[in-house]
Structure formats: structure tokens, C-alpha cells
Short mmCIF file of C-alpha atoms and ligand atoms in Angstrom, two decimals:
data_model
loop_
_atom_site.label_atom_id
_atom_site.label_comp_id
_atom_site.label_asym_id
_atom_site.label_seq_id
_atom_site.Cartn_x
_atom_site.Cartn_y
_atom_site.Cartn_z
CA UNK A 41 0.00 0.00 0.00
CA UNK A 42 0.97 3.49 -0.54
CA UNK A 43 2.73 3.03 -3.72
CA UNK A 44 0.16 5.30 -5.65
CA UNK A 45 -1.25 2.24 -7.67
CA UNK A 46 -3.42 1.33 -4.48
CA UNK A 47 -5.24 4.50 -4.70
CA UNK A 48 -7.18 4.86 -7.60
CA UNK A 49 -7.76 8.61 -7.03
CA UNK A 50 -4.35 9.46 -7.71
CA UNK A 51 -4.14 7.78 -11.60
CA UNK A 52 -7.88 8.41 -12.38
CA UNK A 53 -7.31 10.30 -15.67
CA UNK A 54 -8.56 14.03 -15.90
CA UNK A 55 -11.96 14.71 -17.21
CA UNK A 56 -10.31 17.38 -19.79
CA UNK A 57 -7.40 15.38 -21.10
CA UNK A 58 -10.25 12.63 -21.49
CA UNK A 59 -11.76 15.13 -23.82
CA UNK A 60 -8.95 15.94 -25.86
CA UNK A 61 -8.45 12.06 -26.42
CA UNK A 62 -8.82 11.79 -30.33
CA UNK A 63 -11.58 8.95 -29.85
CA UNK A 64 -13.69 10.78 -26.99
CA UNK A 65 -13.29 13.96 -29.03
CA UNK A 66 -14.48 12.29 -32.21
CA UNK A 67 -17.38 10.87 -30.18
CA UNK A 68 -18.00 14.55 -28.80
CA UNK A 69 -18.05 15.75 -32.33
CA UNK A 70 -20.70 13.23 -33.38
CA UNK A 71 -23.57 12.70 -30.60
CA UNK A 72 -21.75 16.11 -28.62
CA UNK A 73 -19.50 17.30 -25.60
CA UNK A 74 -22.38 16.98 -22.63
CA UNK A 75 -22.85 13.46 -23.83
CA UNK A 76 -19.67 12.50 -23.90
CA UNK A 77 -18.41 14.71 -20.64
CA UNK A 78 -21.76 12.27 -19.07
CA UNK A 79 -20.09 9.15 -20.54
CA UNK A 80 -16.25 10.51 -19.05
CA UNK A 81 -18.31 11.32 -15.65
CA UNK A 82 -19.97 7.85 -15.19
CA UNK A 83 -16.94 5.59 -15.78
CA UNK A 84 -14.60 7.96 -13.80
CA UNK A 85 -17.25 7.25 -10.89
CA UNK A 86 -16.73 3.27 -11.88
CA UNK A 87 -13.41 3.47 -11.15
CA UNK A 88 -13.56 5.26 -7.73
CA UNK A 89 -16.01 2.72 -6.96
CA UNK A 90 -13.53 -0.27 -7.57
CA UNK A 91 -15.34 -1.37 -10.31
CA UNK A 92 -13.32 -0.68 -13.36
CA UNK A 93 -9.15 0.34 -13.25
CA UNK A 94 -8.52 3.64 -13.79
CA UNK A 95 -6.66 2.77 -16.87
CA UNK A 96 -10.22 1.83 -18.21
CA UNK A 97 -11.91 4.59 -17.77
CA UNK A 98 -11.49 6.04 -21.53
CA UNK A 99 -12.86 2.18 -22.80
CA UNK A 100 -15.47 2.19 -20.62
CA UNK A 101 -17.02 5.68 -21.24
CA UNK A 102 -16.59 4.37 -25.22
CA UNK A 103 -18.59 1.37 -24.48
CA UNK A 104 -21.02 3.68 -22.96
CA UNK A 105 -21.70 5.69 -26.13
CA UNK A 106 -23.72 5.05 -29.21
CA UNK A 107 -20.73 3.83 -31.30
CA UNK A 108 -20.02 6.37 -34.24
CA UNK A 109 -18.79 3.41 -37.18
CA UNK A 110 -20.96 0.05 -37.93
CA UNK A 111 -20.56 -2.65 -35.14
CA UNK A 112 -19.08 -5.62 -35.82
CA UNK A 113 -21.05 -8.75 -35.93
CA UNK A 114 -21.40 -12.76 -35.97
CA UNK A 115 -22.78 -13.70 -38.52
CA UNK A 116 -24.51 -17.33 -37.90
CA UNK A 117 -27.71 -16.97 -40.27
CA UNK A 118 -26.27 -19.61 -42.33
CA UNK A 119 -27.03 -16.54 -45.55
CA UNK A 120 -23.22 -16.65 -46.60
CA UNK A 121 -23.34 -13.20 -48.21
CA UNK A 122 -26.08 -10.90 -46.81
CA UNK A 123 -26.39 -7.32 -47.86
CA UNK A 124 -27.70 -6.25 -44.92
CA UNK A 125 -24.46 -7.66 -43.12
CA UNK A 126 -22.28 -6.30 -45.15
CA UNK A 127 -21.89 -9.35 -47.77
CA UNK A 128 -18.63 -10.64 -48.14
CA UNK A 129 -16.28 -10.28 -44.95
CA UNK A 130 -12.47 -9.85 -45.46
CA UNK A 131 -10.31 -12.33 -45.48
CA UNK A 132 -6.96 -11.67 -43.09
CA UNK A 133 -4.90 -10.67 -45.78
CA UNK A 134 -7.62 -8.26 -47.08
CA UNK A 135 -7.49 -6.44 -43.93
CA UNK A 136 -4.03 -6.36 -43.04
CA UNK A 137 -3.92 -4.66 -46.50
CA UNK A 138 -6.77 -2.22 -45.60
CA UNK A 139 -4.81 -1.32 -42.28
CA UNK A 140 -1.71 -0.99 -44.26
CA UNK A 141 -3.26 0.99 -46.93
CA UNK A 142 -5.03 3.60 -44.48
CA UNK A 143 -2.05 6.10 -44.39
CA UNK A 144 -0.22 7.92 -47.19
CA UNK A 145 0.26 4.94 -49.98
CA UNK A 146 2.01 4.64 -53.32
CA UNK A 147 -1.63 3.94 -54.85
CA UNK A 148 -0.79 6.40 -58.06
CA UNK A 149 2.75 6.79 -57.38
CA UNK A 150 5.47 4.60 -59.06
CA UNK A 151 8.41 4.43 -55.96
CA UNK A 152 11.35 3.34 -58.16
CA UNK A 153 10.91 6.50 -60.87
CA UNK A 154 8.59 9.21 -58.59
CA UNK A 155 6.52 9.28 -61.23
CA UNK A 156 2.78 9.28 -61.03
CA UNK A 157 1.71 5.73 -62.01
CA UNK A 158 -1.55 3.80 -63.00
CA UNK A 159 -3.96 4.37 -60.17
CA UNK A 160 -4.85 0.39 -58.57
CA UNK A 161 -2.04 -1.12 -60.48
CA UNK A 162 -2.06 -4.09 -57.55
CA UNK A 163 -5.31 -4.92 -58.03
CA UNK A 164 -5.61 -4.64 -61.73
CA UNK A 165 -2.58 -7.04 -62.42
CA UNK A 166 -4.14 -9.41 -59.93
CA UNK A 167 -7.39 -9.29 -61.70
CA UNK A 168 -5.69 -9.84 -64.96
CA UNK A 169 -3.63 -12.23 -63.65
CA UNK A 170 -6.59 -14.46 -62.11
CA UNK A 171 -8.69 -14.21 -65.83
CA UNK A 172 -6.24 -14.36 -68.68
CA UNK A 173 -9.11 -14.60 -70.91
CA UNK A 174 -9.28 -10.80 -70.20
CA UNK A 175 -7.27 -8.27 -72.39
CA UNK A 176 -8.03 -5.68 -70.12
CA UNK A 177 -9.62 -5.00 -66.67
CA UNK A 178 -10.98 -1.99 -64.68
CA UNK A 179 -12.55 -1.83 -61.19
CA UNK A 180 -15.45 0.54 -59.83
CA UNK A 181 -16.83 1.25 -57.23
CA UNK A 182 -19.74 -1.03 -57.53
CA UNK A 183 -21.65 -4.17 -59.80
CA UNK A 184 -24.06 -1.37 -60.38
CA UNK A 185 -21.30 1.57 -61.28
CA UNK A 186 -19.90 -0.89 -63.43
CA UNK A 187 -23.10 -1.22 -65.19
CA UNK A 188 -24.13 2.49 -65.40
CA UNK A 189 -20.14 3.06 -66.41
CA UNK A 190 -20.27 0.27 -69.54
CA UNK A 191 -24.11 1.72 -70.81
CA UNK A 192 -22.90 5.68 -70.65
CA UNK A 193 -19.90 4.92 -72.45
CA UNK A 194 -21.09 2.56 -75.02
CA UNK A 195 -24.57 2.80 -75.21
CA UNK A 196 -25.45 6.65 -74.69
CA UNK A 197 -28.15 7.81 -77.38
CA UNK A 198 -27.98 4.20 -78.38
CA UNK A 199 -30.05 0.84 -77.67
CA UNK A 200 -28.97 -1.72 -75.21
CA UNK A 201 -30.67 -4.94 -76.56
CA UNK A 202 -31.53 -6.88 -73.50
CA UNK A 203 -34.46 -10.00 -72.38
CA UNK A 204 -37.66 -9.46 -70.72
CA UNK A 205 -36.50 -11.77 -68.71
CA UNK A 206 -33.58 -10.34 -67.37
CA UNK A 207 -34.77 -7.34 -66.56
CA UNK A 208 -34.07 -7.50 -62.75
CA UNK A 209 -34.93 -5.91 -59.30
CA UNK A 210 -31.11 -5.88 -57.66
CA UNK A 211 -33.10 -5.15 -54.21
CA UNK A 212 -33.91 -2.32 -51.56
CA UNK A 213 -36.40 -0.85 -54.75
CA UNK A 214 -33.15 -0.48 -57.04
CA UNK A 215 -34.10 -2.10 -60.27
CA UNK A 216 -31.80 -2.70 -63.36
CA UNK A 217 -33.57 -0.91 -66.45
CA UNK A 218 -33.84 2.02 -64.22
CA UNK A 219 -30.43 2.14 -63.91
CA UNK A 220 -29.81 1.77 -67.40
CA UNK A 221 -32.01 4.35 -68.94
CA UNK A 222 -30.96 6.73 -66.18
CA UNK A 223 -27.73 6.75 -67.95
CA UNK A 224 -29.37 8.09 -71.50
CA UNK A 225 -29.56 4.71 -73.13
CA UNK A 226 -32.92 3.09 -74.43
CA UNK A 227 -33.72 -0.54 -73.99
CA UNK A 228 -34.86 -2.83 -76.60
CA UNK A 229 -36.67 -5.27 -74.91
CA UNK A 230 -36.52 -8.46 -76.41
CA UNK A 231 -38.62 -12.08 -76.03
CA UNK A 232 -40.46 -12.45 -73.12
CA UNK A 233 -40.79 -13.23 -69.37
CA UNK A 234 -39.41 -16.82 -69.91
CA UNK A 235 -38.85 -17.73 -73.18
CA UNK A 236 -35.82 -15.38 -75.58
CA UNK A 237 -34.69 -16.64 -78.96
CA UNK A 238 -31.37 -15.99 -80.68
CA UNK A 239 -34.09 -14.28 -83.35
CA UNK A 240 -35.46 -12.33 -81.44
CA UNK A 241 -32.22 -10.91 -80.94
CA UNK A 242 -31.35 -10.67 -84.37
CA UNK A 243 -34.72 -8.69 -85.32
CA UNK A 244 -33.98 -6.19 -82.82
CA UNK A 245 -30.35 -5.43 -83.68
CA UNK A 246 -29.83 -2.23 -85.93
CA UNK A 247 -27.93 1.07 -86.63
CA UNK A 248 -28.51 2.48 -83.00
CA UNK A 249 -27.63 -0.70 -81.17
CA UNK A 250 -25.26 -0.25 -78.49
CA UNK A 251 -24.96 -3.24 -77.24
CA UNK A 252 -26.63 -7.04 -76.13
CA UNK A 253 -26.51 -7.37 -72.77
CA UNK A 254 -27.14 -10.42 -70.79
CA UNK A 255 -28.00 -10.43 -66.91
CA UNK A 256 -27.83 -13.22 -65.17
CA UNK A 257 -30.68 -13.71 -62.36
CA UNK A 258 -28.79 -13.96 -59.31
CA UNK A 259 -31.68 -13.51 -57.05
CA UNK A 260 -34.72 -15.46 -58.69
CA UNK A 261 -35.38 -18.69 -60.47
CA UNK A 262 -37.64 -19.18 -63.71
CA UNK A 263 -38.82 -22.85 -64.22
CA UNK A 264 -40.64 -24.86 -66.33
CA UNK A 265 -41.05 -23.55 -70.08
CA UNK A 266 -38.22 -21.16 -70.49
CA UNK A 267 -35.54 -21.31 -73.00
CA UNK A 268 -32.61 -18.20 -72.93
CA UNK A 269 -29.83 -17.73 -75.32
CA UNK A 270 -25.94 -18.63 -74.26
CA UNK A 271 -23.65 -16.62 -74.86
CA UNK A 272 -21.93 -17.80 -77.18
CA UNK A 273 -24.56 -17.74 -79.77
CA UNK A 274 -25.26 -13.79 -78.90
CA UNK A 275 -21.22 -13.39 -79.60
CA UNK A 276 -22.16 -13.91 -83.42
CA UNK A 277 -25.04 -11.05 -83.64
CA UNK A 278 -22.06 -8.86 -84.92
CA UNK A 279 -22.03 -6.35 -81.84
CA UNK A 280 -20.43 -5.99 -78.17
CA UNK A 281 -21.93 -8.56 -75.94
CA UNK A 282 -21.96 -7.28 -72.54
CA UNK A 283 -22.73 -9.91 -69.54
CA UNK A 284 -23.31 -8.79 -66.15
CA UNK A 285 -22.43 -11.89 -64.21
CA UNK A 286 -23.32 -10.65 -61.26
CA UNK A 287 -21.32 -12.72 -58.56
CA UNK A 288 -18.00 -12.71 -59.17
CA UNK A 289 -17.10 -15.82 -59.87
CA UNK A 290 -13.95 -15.71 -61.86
CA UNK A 291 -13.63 -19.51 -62.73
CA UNK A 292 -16.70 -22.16 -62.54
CA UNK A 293 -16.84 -23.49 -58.76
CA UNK A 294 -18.34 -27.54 -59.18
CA UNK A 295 -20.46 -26.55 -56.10
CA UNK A 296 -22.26 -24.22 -57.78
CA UNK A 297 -22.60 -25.71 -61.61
CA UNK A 298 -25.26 -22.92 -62.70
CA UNK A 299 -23.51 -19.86 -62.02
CA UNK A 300 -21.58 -18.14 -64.85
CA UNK A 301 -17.84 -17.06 -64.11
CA UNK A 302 -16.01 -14.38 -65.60
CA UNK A 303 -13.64 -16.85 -67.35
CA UNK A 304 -16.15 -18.88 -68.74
CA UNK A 305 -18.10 -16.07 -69.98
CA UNK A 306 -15.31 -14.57 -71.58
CA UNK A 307 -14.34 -18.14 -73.61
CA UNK A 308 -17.98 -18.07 -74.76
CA UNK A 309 -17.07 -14.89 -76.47
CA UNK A 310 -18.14 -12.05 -74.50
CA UNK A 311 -16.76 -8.99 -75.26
CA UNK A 312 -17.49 -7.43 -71.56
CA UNK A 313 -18.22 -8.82 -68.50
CA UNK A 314 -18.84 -7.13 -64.99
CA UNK A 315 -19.35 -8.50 -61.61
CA UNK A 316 -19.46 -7.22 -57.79
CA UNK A 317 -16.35 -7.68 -55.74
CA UNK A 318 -18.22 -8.48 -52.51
CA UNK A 319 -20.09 -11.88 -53.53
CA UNK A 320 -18.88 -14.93 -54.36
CA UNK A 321 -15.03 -13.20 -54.52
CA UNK A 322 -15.15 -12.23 -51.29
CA UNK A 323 -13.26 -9.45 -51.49
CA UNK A 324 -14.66 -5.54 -50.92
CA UNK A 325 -17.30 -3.90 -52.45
CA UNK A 326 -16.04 -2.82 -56.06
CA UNK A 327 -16.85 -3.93 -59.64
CA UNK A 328 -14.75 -5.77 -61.64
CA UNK A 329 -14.61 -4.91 -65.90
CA UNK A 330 -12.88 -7.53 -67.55
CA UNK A 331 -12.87 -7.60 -71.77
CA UNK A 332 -11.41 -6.31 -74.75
CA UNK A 333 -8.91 -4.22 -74.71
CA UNK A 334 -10.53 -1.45 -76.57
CA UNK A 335 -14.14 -1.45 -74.52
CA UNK A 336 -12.13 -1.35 -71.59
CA UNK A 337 -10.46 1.63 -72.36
CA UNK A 338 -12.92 3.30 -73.83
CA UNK A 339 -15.00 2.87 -70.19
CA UNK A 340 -11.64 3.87 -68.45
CA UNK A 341 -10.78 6.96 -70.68
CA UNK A 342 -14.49 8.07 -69.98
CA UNK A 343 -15.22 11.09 -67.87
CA UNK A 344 -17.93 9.13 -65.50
CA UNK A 345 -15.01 6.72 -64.70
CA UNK A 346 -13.66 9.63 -62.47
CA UNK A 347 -17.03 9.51 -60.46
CA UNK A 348 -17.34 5.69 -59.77
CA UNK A 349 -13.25 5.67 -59.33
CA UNK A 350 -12.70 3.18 -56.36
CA UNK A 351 -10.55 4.09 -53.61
CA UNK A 352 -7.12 3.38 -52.11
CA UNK A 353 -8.64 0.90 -49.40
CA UNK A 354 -10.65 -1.10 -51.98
CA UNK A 355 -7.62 -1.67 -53.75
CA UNK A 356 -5.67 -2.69 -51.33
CA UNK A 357 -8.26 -5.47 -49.55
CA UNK A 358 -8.78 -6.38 -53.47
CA UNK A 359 -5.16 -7.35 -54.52
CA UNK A 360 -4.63 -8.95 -51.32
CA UNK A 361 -8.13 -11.08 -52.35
CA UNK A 362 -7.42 -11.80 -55.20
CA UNK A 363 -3.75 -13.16 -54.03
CA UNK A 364 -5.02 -15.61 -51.50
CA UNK A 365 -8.77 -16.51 -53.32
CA UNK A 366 -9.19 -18.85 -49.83
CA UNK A 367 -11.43 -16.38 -48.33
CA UNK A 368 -13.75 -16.42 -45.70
CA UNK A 369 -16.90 -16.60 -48.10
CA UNK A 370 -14.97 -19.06 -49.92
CA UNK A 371 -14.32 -21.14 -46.91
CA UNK A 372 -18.21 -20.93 -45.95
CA UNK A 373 -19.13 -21.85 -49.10
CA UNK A 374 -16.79 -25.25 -49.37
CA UNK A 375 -17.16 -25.92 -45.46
CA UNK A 376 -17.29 -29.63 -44.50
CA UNK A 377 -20.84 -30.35 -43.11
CA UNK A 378 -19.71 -33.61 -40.64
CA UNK A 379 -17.20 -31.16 -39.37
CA UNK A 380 -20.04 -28.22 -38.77
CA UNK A 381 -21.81 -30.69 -37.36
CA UNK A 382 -19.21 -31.68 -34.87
CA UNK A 383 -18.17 -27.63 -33.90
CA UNK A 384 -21.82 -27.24 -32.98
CA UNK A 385 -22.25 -30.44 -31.28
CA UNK A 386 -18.48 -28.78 -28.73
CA UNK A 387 -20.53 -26.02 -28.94
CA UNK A 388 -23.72 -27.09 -27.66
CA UNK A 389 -21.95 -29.57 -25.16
CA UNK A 390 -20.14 -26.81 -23.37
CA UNK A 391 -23.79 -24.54 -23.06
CA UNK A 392 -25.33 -27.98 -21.99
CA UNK A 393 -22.72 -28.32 -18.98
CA UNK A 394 -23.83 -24.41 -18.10
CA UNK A 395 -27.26 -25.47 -17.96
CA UNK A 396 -28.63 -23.88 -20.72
CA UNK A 397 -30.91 -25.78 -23.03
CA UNK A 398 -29.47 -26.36 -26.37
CA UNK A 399 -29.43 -28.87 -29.33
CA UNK A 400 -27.97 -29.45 -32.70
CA UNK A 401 -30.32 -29.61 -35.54
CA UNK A 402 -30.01 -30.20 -39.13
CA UNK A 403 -30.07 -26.74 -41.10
CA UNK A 404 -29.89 -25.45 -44.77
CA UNK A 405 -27.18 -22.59 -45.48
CA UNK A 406 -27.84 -20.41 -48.59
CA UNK A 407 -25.53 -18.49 -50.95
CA UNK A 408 -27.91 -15.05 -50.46
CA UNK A 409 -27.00 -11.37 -51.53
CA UNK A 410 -27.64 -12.21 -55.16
CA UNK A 411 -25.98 -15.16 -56.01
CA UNK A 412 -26.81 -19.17 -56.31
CA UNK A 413 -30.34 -18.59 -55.98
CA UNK A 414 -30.86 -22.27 -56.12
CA UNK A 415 -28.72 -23.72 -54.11
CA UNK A 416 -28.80 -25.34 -50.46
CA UNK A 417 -26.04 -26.10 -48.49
CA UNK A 418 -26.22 -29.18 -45.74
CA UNK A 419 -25.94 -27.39 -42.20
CA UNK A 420 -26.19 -27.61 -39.01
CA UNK A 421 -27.54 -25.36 -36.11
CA UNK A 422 -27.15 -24.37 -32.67
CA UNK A 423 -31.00 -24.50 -31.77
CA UNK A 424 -32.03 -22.26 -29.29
CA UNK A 425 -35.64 -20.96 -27.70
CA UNK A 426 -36.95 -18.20 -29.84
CA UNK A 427 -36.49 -15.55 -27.44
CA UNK A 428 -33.02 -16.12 -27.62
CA UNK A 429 -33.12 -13.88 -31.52
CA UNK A 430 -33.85 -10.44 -30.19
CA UNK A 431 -31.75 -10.96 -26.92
CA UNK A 432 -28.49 -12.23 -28.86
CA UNK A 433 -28.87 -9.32 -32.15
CA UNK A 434 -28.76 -6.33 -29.54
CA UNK A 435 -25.73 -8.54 -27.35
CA UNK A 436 -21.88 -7.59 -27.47
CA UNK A 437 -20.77 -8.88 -29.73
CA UNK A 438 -24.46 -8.85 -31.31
CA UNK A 439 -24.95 -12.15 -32.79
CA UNK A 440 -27.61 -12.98 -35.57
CA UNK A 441 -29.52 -15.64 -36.24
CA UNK A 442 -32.53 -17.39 -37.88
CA UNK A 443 -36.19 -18.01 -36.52
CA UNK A 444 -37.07 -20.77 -37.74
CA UNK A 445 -40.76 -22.31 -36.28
CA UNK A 446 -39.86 -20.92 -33.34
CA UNK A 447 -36.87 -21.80 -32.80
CA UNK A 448 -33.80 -19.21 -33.14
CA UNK A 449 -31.19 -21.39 -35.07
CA UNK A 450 -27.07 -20.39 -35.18
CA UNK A 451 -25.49 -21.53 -38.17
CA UNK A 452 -21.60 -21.64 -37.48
CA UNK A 453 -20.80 -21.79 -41.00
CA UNK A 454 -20.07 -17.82 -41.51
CA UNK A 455 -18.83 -17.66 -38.25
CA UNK A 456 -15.02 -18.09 -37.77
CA UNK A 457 -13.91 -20.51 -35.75
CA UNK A 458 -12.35 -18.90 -33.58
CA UNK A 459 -15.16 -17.02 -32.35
CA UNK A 460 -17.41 -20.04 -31.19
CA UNK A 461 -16.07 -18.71 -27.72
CA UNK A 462 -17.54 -15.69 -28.26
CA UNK A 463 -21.10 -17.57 -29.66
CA UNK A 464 -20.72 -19.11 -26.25
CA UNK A 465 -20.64 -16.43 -24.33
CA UNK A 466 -22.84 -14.17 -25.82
CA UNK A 467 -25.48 -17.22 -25.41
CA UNK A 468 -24.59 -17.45 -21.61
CA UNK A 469 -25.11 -13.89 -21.44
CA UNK A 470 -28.71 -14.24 -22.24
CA UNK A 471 -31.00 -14.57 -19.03
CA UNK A 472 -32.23 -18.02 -18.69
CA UNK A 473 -35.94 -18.69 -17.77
CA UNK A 474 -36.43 -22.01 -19.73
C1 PLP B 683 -25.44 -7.94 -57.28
C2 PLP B 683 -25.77 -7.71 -58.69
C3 PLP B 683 -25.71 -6.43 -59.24
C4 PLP B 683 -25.36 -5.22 -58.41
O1 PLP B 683 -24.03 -5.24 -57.99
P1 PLP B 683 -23.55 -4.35 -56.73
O2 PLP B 683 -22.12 -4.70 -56.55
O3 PLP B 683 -24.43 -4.69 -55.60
O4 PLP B 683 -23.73 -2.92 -57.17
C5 PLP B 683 -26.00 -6.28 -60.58
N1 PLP B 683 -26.33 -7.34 -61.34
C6 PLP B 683 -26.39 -8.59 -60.85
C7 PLP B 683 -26.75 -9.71 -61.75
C8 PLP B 683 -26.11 -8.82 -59.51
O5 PLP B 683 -26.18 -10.07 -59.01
#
């Protein structure tokens, strides 16, 4: 006793230099200074009370406001890329990358001559690298930029010749010939709901055509009497063949046999294709332009490109992607159902022996956020009273799951491993009445 350390007074930090603390004064800039001076208040009164160490104080008054950025959360819904989650989530690399790239960066800057060099150049090689079938590649901002950037620069005052049946709602209200046309271009709708012919095609190409574009339907199935045209049939109408892929897929995956990749697409003889970066890549939110050399520079040299340019962190998480492809969504995806089965079953076993009520069921995992709309994946849940939903989505870390007939089901297979302890306690932490 008496060494200082004992008394808590004497190292309880001062309300003001609290203040000046660049996270505290960022809070104080968002929700304001009396909040914050509250929040400083409260957990310096913690600390005199024993409760917390001094040392704390600036966490705990943090924890105590609304936080300022998007919380982080576990993602056991068993949807392996869900928009409202954020889709894809980076892989290790991707974020050591983003971290890295955060300061000053040599993003435009070529180190060994000074000179300013191409903007991304990283990414782009990596891209090109992982498709040779490509000439050339760009990245955007988005599957959508990428979209609005190919019809402005190739299909302005011009026709884009596209199915009635591909005309899609991407979701949240945002639909695809909107998009288009909001760029200046006119559709020429072709076929019908479920049935387009490589004639009817060929009746509506003309002078003004821009381009064909094909859209694959990510997010919805069409059964029964349908019949669309490959791609490789619309590659001899005698114009650019655009194909919005949608998922990113840059070679075929045998798990998922119907969804086109960007490699495949290409070999079929399309002249463009674009894609999201945050789907079945799992890399960051960007879209990917892969083609012939002159489209893509045409869409590169074009003065919209300098509105849906993507930025310095993109890059970065999407060259370290695209060097290690075994990503997080990628190891969802391929995950080994017996050993789901038996994570869950460690899972449940340690919750059993702390008297909470548990099981393992049987449970299907879906692709989601646009991709693979038909396709189930063998799972297995954490099953879990229903209650259990709202009390573990507004936790710390706030984990979300699945109702299912009243049951809330945790899926583990989006959820790294190493955070089972964390599914664990954030179940414990729910009050038990059952
Ligand atoms: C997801 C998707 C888009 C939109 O891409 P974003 O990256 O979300 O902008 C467009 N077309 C298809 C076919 C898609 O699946």
C-alpha cells in the first residue's frame, strides 16, 4: 500500500485530457461534448467505486456511447453473403492490406521513378492475372457503377438490346432498367418473361444498337417452359456482348454448376463482363470490368469513370483477395458439413454443462445477396428458444440468427472458428428462464 497504484484517485485520468483524447473527441463531435463529458463522468465514478481500473476509464465511457462506425457482428444466419451484413467479410490478408493501406500509400505513385503511375495497379494485375481470358480489366466502385459506367460509355443515345426476362430488381427498390435508362440509353426489350430466342435478338439489332446485354438472375429462379440464349450464340449477332455476371465468380466453382464465371463467360465470347467484388469473390465492395482491350479503355478513358473511381482501401483489400482466393466466403461456401456438425455439437456440449438448453439440428445454409439462388447447403444449427433472436442481435458482440418455427437457429458456417467462444458467451449472457 501506498505506492500510488493502491489508490485509484491518484491515476484516475482528468476529465479534460479525457476530452482531448482523439476517440472521446471524435465521439464529442458526433452525438456532442455533454454526452460524452456524461459518458467521461460515469466511468470515472466506476473506477472510484472499484469497479473498473482507472486505466479503463477512456474504454469504458466508449462502451457507454452510441458507437459512431458500424458494429461488428457474428454472422450465424447460415445466408453466406447478406447485404444487410455487409456481404462478403475480409479475409486476413484483405485487412491487413486495408490497415496498411489507411495512411499515405504509393496507390498512383510509381516508388522506383517518382513518377505518377496507374492508379490500382495491384489490383488490376491481380485481376488480370486471375482471368487471362481478359485483355483488359478496370474496377469501380460497384456491380451497379460498373453497369451504369459500360451503358454511358457505349450505349449513350444508343439501344442496349436486352431479355424481358432479365430485366431485374437488384433489391432495396433499385431495379436494373432504371439504372440503365438513367444513364441516356434506351432498352430494346426483347422475347419475353421466360422464353428469348437468338431471333429475337437478331430482329432487334440495328444502326442504334449499343450493345446485347445479358444479366444473369442472381436472385430469382424461372422454371418450367423457359428457354434463354448462351452466350456464345449472342457473340455472333455482330455487336459488343456485354454480360453482367453478377457474382464474381472468376472460374466455374463444381459446387455451384449454374452460375456463370467471368472466365467462362469470356471463352464463350463475351466482349465485356462485370461482376461485384463483394459476392462470391469475397473481397470488398467494387466492380470488376474484364474484356477487350478497346471497350475497356474506352469505359476507363471516360469522364464518369472519375465519379465511380474506387478508392485506395478497396484496392488494397482487393489485390490482397485476389492473391489468397481462400477467403472467408470461400471457406463458408466449401465448409465440410460432418465437421459443422461436430463444432456445434463442442458447442452445444459446453452450453449444456452451463445449464442452458441447447441442441444441434439439421439446417440449410444459402448463398444469399444475389448469387446461387438455387442452391442449399447441408448445415447444421445451434438450436435455441426463440427468445433467444432479439436478446443475442442487440448482445456484445451482437450475434444474428434465424427463426425458424420458433426456434432461433445459429449456423456456425459464416462464423469463424475462432469465435465459437464468443457464440458461447454471448449465449450465456442471455438470461435463462427455460
Ligand atoms: C449484385 C448484382 C448487381 C449489383 O451489384 P452491386 O455490386 O451490388 O452494385 C448487378 N447485377 C447482378 C446480376 C447482380 O447479381
Amino acid at each position: 500500500m501506498g505506492d500510488g497504484r493502491a489508490d485509484p484517485r491518484r491515476r484516475m485520468p482528468r476529465t479534460d485530457a479525457l476530452l482531448a483524447e482523439p476517440r472521446l473527441a471524435a465521439a464529442a463531435a458526433s452525438f456532442g461534448r455533454d454526452r460524452v463529458k456524461a459518458a467521461v463522468r460515469q466511468a470515472q465514478d466506476q473506477a472510484r467505486r472499484g469497479q473498473i481500473d482507472p486505466d479503463q476509464v477512456r474504454d469504458a465511457a466508449l462502451a457507454a456511447l452510441p458507437s459512431a462506425a458500424p458494429r461488428a457482428v457474428l454472422n450465424a444466419t447460415g445466408v453466406l453473403l447478406h447485404t444487410n451484413l455487409g456481404r462478403a467479410a475480409l479475409s486476413e490478408a484483405a485487412v491487413a492490406a486495408v490497415v496498411a493501406a489507411a495512411g499515405h500509400t504509393d496507390v498512383e505513385l510509381d516508388l522506383g521513378t517518382g513518377r505518377r503511375a496507374r492508379r490500382g495497379r495491384d489490383a488490376l494485375d491481380a485481376l488480370a492475372a486471375a482471368v487471362p481470358q481478359a485483355q483488359a480489366v478496370h474496377v469501380v466502385n460497384n456491380g451497379a457503377a460498373a453497369l451504369v459506367l459500360a451503358a454511358t460509355a457505349l450505349a449513350a443515345d444508343a439501344e442496349i438490346v436486352v431479355s424481358r426476362g432479365e430485366l431485374v430488381e437488384i433489391g432495396d427498390g433499385f431495379r436494373l432498367p432504371d439504372l440503365l435508362t438513367s444513364t441516356g440509353a434506351r432498352l430494346r426489350e426483347v422475347g419475353t418473361t421466360n422464353r428469348s430466342t437468338l431471333a429475337d435478338y437478331a430482329a432487334a439489332i440495328g444502326p442504334r444498337t449499343g450493345f446485347v446485354l445479358k444479366v444473369h438472375p442472381s436472385n430469382f429462379q424461372v422454371t418450367g417452359f423457359t428457354s434463354s440464349v448462351p452466350v456464345r450464340q449472342l457473340a455472333g449477332l455482330g455487336v459488343p456482348v456485354v454480360v453482367d455476371i453478377g457474382s464474381g465468380l472468376l472460374a466455374p466453382d463444381p459446387l455451384l454448376p449454374d452460375e456463370p464465371d467471368a472466365a467462362s463467360t469470356l471463352r464463350a465470347g463475351a466482349h465485356l463482363v462485370t461482376a461485384s467484388g463483394d459476392k462470391l469473390l469475397g473481397g470488398p465492395q467494387a466492380g470488376l470490368l474484364l474484356g477487350a482491350a478497346e471497350l475497356v479503355e474506352r469505359l476507363r478513358r471516360h469522364p464518369l469513370a472519375r465519379a465511380v473511381r474506387v478508392d485506395k482501401l478497396t484496392l488494397a483489400a482487393l489485390a490482397a483477395t485476389l492473391g489468397d482466393p481462400v477467403t472467408p466466403t470461400w471457406s463458408a461456401l466449401h465448409a465440410d458439413a460432418a465437421a459443422l456438425r461436430a463444432r456445434t455439437e463442442r458447442l452445444r456440449d459446453g452450453l449444456v454443462a452451463d445449464g442452458c438448453k441447447a441442441e444441434v439440428v439439421p439446417a440449410v445454409a444459402v448463398v444469399g445477396g444475389g448469387g446461387a439462388p438455387g442452391v442449399e447447403l447441408d448445415s447444421w444449427a445451434l438450436s435455441l428458444p426463440e427468445r433467444y433472436a432479439a436478446a443475442l442481435r442487440t448482445g456484445d458482440p451482437p450475434v444474428l440468427g434465424r427463426v425458424v418455427r420458433g426456434r432461433t437457429l445459429l449456423d456456425l458456417r459464416c462464423v469463424p472458428e475462432h469465435a465459437d467462444a464468443r457464440v458461447r458467451a454471448a449465449v450465456l449472457a442471455v438470461p435463462g428462464d427455460d
